[in-house]
Short mmCIF file of C-alpha atoms in Angstrom, two decimals:
data_model
loop_
_atom_site.label_atom_id
_atom_site.label_comp_id
_atom_site.label_asym_id
_atom_site.label_seq_id
_atom_site.Cartn_x
_atom_site.Cartn_y
_atom_site.Cartn_z
CA UNK S 1 0.00 0.00 0.00
CA UNK S 2 1.34 3.48 -0.86
CA UNK S 3 2.29 5.77 2.04
CA UNK S 4 -0.66 7.72 3.44
CA UNK S 5 0.65 11.01 2.06
CA UNK S 6 0.65 9.57 -1.48
CA UNK S 7 -2.96 8.37 -1.38
CA UNK S 8 -5.94 10.52 -2.35
CA UNK S 9 -8.52 11.14 0.36
CA UNK S 10 -11.99 10.12 -0.84
CA UNK S 11 -14.79 11.28 1.46
CA UNK S 12 -17.98 9.22 1.04
CA UNK S 13 -21.59 10.24 1.75
CA UNK S 14 -24.20 7.49 2.27
CA UNK S 15 -27.45 6.87 0.41
CA UNK S 16 -30.82 6.84 2.22
CA UNK S 17 -30.91 4.41 5.12
CA UNK S 18 -27.21 3.57 4.90
CA UNK S 19 -24.43 4.28 7.37
CA UNK S 20 -20.70 4.84 7.22
CA UNK S 21 -20.04 1.11 7.58
CA UNK S 22 -21.20 0.55 3.99
CA UNK S 23 -17.99 2.20 2.76
CA UNK S 24 -15.48 0.70 5.20
CA UNK S 25 -14.74 -2.40 3.05
CA UNK S 26 -13.77 -0.02 0.22
CA UNK S 27 -10.54 0.74 2.09
CA UNK S 28 -9.31 -2.73 1.09
CA UNK S 29 -10.30 -2.45 -2.58
CA UNK S 30 -8.00 0.28 -3.92
CA UNK S 31 -4.54 1.08 -2.57
CA UNK S 32 -4.42 4.57 -4.07
CA UNK S 33 -7.47 5.86 -2.16
CA UNK S 34 -7.87 6.62 1.51
CA UNK S 35 -11.57 6.24 2.30
CA UNK S 36 -13.18 8.53 4.89
CA UNK S 37 -16.90 7.74 5.29
CA UNK S 38 -19.07 10.37 6.96
CA UNK S 39 -21.82 9.25 9.32
CA UNK S 40 -25.35 10.62 9.31
CA UNK S 41 -27.19 10.69 12.66
CA UNK S 42 -29.89 8.14 13.45
CA UNK S 43 -27.81 5.04 12.62
CA UNK S 44 -24.86 2.95 13.80
CA UNK S 45 -22.75 4.85 16.39
CA UNK S 46 -25.16 7.81 16.14
CA UNK S 47 -28.30 5.69 16.54
CA UNK S 48 -29.55 7.84 19.44
CA UNK S 49 -29.20 11.11 17.52
CA UNK S 50 -32.15 12.56 15.61
CA UNK S 51 -31.71 12.19 11.84
CA UNK S 52 -31.41 15.28 9.68
CA UNK S 53 -34.52 16.56 7.93
CA UNK S 54 -33.03 19.80 6.61
CA UNK S 55 -30.24 19.87 4.02
CA UNK S 56 -28.67 23.09 5.35
CA UNK S 57 -28.37 21.60 8.85
CA UNK S 58 -27.03 18.36 7.38
CA UNK S 59 -24.39 20.20 5.32
CA UNK S 60 -23.05 22.10 8.31
CA UNK S 61 -23.01 19.01 10.50
CA UNK S 62 -21.23 16.97 7.83
CA UNK S 63 -18.69 19.74 7.26
CA UNK S 64 -17.78 19.83 10.95
CA UNK S 65 -17.47 16.02 10.97
CA UNK S 66 -15.29 16.20 7.85
CA UNK S 67 -12.92 18.79 9.31
CA UNK S 68 -12.58 16.68 12.46
CA UNK S 69 -11.65 13.57 10.47
CA UNK S 70 -9.32 15.20 7.93
CA UNK S 71 -6.62 16.17 10.43
CA UNK S 72 -3.81 17.75 8.45
CA UNK S 73 -5.09 16.48 5.08
CA UNK S 74 -6.03 19.45 2.89
CA UNK S 75 -6.78 17.87 -0.51
CA UNK S 76 -9.81 15.63 -0.98
CA UNK S 77 -12.43 14.28 -3.35
CA UNK S 78 -16.10 13.71 -2.51
CA UNK S 79 -18.36 10.80 -3.49
CA UNK S 80 -22.08 10.41 -2.85
CA UNK S 81 -24.79 8.10 -4.19
CA UNK S 82 -28.46 9.12 -4.57
CA UNK S 83 -29.23 11.11 -1.36
CA UNK S 84 -25.47 11.09 -0.78
CA UNK S 85 -24.98 12.80 -4.15
CA UNK S 86 -26.94 15.92 -3.21
CA UNK S 87 -25.34 15.96 0.25
CA UNK S 88 -21.91 15.69 -1.39
CA UNK S 89 -22.84 18.52 -3.77
CA UNK S 90 -23.87 20.84 -0.93
CA UNK S 91 -20.79 19.82 1.05
CA UNK S 92 -18.64 20.50 -2.03
CA UNK S 93 -19.76 24.13 -2.06
CA UNK S 94 -18.87 24.34 1.65
CA UNK S 95 -15.42 22.82 1.00
CA UNK S 96 -14.61 25.09 -1.96
CA UNK S 97 -15.50 28.12 0.19
CA UNK S 98 -12.93 27.09 2.82
CA UNK S 99 -9.55 28.77 2.26
CA UNK S 100 -7.52 25.85 3.62
CA UNK S 101 -9.18 22.97 1.72
CA UNK S 102 -8.83 21.88 -1.91
CA UNK S 103 -11.58 19.87 -3.60
CA UNK S 104 -9.99 17.74 -6.31
CA UNK S 105 -13.25 16.45 -7.79
CA UNK S 106 -16.88 15.75 -6.94
CA UNK S 107 -18.22 12.30 -7.86
CA UNK S 108 -22.02 12.04 -7.89
CA UNK S 109 -23.75 8.73 -8.47
CA UNK S 110 -27.29 7.59 -9.18
CA UNK S 111 -28.73 11.10 -9.12
CA UNK S 112 -30.27 13.63 -11.48
CA UNK S 113 -28.91 17.17 -11.48
CA UNK S 114 -29.53 19.14 -8.27
CA UNK S 115 -33.02 20.41 -7.73
CA UNK S 116 -34.73 17.97 -10.10
CA UNK S 117 -37.94 16.97 -8.27
CA UNK S 118 -39.13 13.39 -8.24
CA UNK S 119 -42.42 12.94 -10.07
CA UNK S 120 -43.29 10.03 -7.74
CA UNK S 121 -42.62 10.30 -4.00
CA UNK S 122 -42.52 8.02 -0.97
CA UNK S 123 -42.79 10.64 1.78
CA UNK S 124 -46.01 10.34 3.77
CA UNK S 125 -47.06 6.89 2.55
CA UNK S 126 -48.11 4.20 5.06
CA UNK S 127 -45.28 1.90 6.13
CA UNK S 128 -45.85 -0.98 3.68
CA UNK S 129 -46.49 1.34 0.74
CA UNK S 130 -43.51 3.49 1.73
CA UNK S 131 -41.12 0.53 1.80
CA UNK S 132 -42.53 -0.82 -1.47
CA UNK S 133 -42.02 2.57 -3.14
CA UNK S 134 -38.46 2.90 -1.81
CA UNK S 135 -37.63 -0.63 -3.00
CA UNK S 136 -39.14 0.19 -6.38
CA UNK S 137 -37.01 3.33 -6.64
CA UNK S 138 -33.82 1.52 -5.70
CA UNK S 139 -34.47 -1.78 -7.44
CA UNK S 140 -33.10 -3.19 -4.21
CA UNK S 141 -34.39 -4.05 -0.72
CA UNK S 142 -32.15 -4.63 2.29
CA UNK S 143 -32.76 -7.98 3.98
CA UNK S 144 -32.87 -6.26 7.40
CA UNK S 145 -36.27 -4.84 6.46
CA UNK S 146 -37.68 -8.40 6.45
CA UNK S 147 -37.06 -8.66 10.21
CA UNK S 148 -39.87 -6.94 12.17
CA UNK S 149 -37.59 -5.71 14.98
CA UNK S 150 -34.95 -4.39 12.58
CA UNK S 151 -37.63 -2.81 10.41
CA UNK S 152 -39.04 -0.95 13.43
CA UNK S 153 -35.55 0.31 14.26
CA UNK S 154 -34.60 1.32 10.70
CA UNK S 155 -37.90 2.78 9.43
CA UNK S 156 -37.86 6.19 11.22
CA UNK S 157 -34.35 6.99 9.94
CA UNK S 158 -35.17 5.76 6.43
CA UNK S 159 -38.29 7.93 6.41
CA UNK S 160 -36.26 10.97 7.52
CA UNK S 161 -33.65 10.33 4.82
CA UNK S 162 -36.28 10.01 2.10
CA UNK S 163 -38.03 13.18 3.28
CA UNK S 164 -34.65 14.98 3.34
CA UNK S 165 -34.00 13.88 -0.25
CA UNK S 166 -37.49 14.52 -1.64
CA UNK S 167 -37.70 18.00 -0.12
CA UNK S 168 -34.20 19.01 -1.25
CA UNK S 169 -33.63 22.24 -3.13
CA UNK S 170 -30.11 23.50 -3.98
CA UNK S 171 -28.58 25.96 -1.57
CA UNK S 172 -27.16 28.07 -4.42
CA UNK S 173 -27.47 28.59 -8.15
CA UNK S 174 -23.75 29.26 -8.53
CA UNK S 175 -21.73 26.70 -10.52
CA UNK S 176 -19.51 24.58 -8.30
CA UNK S 177 -15.88 25.71 -8.45
CA UNK S 178 -14.66 22.15 -9.07
CA UNK S 179 -14.64 19.33 -11.59
CA UNK S 180 -17.58 16.92 -11.53
CA UNK S 181 -18.05 13.31 -12.58
CA UNK S 182 -21.58 11.90 -12.77
CA UNK S 183 -21.86 8.09 -12.61
CA UNK S 184 -24.89 6.00 -13.42
CA UNK S 185 -25.71 2.30 -13.59
CA UNK S 186 -26.46 1.43 -17.20
CA UNK S 187 -29.79 -0.20 -16.21
CA UNK S 188 -30.85 2.41 -13.63
CA UNK S 189 -34.63 2.66 -13.96
CA UNK S 190 -34.87 5.55 -11.47
CA UNK S 191 -32.34 7.99 -12.97
CA UNK S 192 -32.12 8.25 -16.75
CA UNK S 193 -28.96 9.06 -18.69
CA UNK S 194 -30.10 12.59 -19.60
CA UNK S 195 -30.91 13.37 -15.96
CA UNK S 196 -27.55 12.06 -14.76
CA UNK S 197 -25.68 13.94 -17.49
CA UNK S 198 -27.49 17.11 -16.38
CA UNK S 199 -24.86 17.57 -13.66
CA UNK S 200 -22.83 19.27 -16.39
CA UNK S 201 -24.97 22.37 -15.73
CA UNK S 202 -23.50 22.86 -12.24
CA UNK S 203 -19.88 21.95 -12.97
CA UNK S 204 -17.75 25.09 -12.87
CA UNK S 205 -14.79 23.23 -14.33
CA UNK S 206 -14.57 20.08 -16.44
CA UNK S 207 -17.35 17.48 -16.46
CA UNK S 208 -17.41 13.76 -17.16
CA UNK S 209 -20.37 11.39 -17.47
CA UNK S 210 -19.73 7.66 -17.04
CA UNK S 211 -21.85 4.52 -16.83
CA UNK S 212 -21.06 1.28 -14.96
CA UNK S 213 -22.98 -1.97 -15.59
CA UNK S 214 -25.86 -2.48 -13.15
CA UNK S 215 -29.03 -0.87 -11.88
CA UNK S 216 -29.60 2.01 -9.48
CA UNK S 217 -27.68 0.22 -6.70
CA UNK S 218 -24.84 -0.95 -8.97
CA UNK S 219 -22.29 0.05 -6.32
CA UNK S 220 -23.33 -2.80 -4.01
CA UNK S 221 -21.55 -5.31 -6.25
CA UNK S 222 -19.46 -3.09 -8.57
CA UNK S 223 -17.38 -1.27 -5.96
CA UNK S 224 -13.97 -2.34 -7.37
CA UNK S 225 -14.86 -1.00 -10.83
CA UNK S 226 -16.25 2.19 -9.30
CA UNK S 227 -13.09 2.82 -7.26
CA UNK S 228 -10.86 2.15 -10.28
CA UNK S 229 -12.87 4.76 -12.18
CA UNK S 230 -12.53 7.27 -9.34
CA UNK S 231 -8.81 6.64 -8.85
CA UNK S 232 -8.23 6.95 -12.59
CA UNK S 233 -10.06 10.28 -12.71
CA UNK S 234 -7.91 11.62 -9.89
#
């Protein structure tokens, strides 16, 4: 493995319902990247904390967490999938505004351009209909939701995440002062290619659009290919 100072710091933002632990195995998949996953409240070690329902509050909280984990690292890239993509985008604006940090590139995955409203929503539906709609969106359902006790534990945080995502509006209309890569699963039925390529509108520097085989949740079994793409872009 390369020395720490020769690896690129990749900060990862989770999708709805997920926690930082999803990204921890990635540390073993690519020697050129140092993975720093950020944790959202309401899950894992922050299970007793109320989940975010407001993007502005989430951005500030995530930025403070990021600064605490970076230490003396000053150069970083950001990655986020679905909900994580819009959180990474908002966090990217916060990072580029900081005099002592350098954002190398923003990687957004499984997401239309910022501010694109969903035509079909899950917020407010009864539990069974809500979970069915979320599974339909993702093309994927976590096995934990089949266990009644786990479902009861997970559902409030998942609802908050979905509400956070579905109520999201961009914090600024300014182009992001950074390069952007938008990534999409080739068979993603939730986010079309035109919608994913629309991130070019907010890229203040160069833009790249890439597809990886798989559906909306392609990253669950295509992580090595995804990290090779990211490392190659950096």
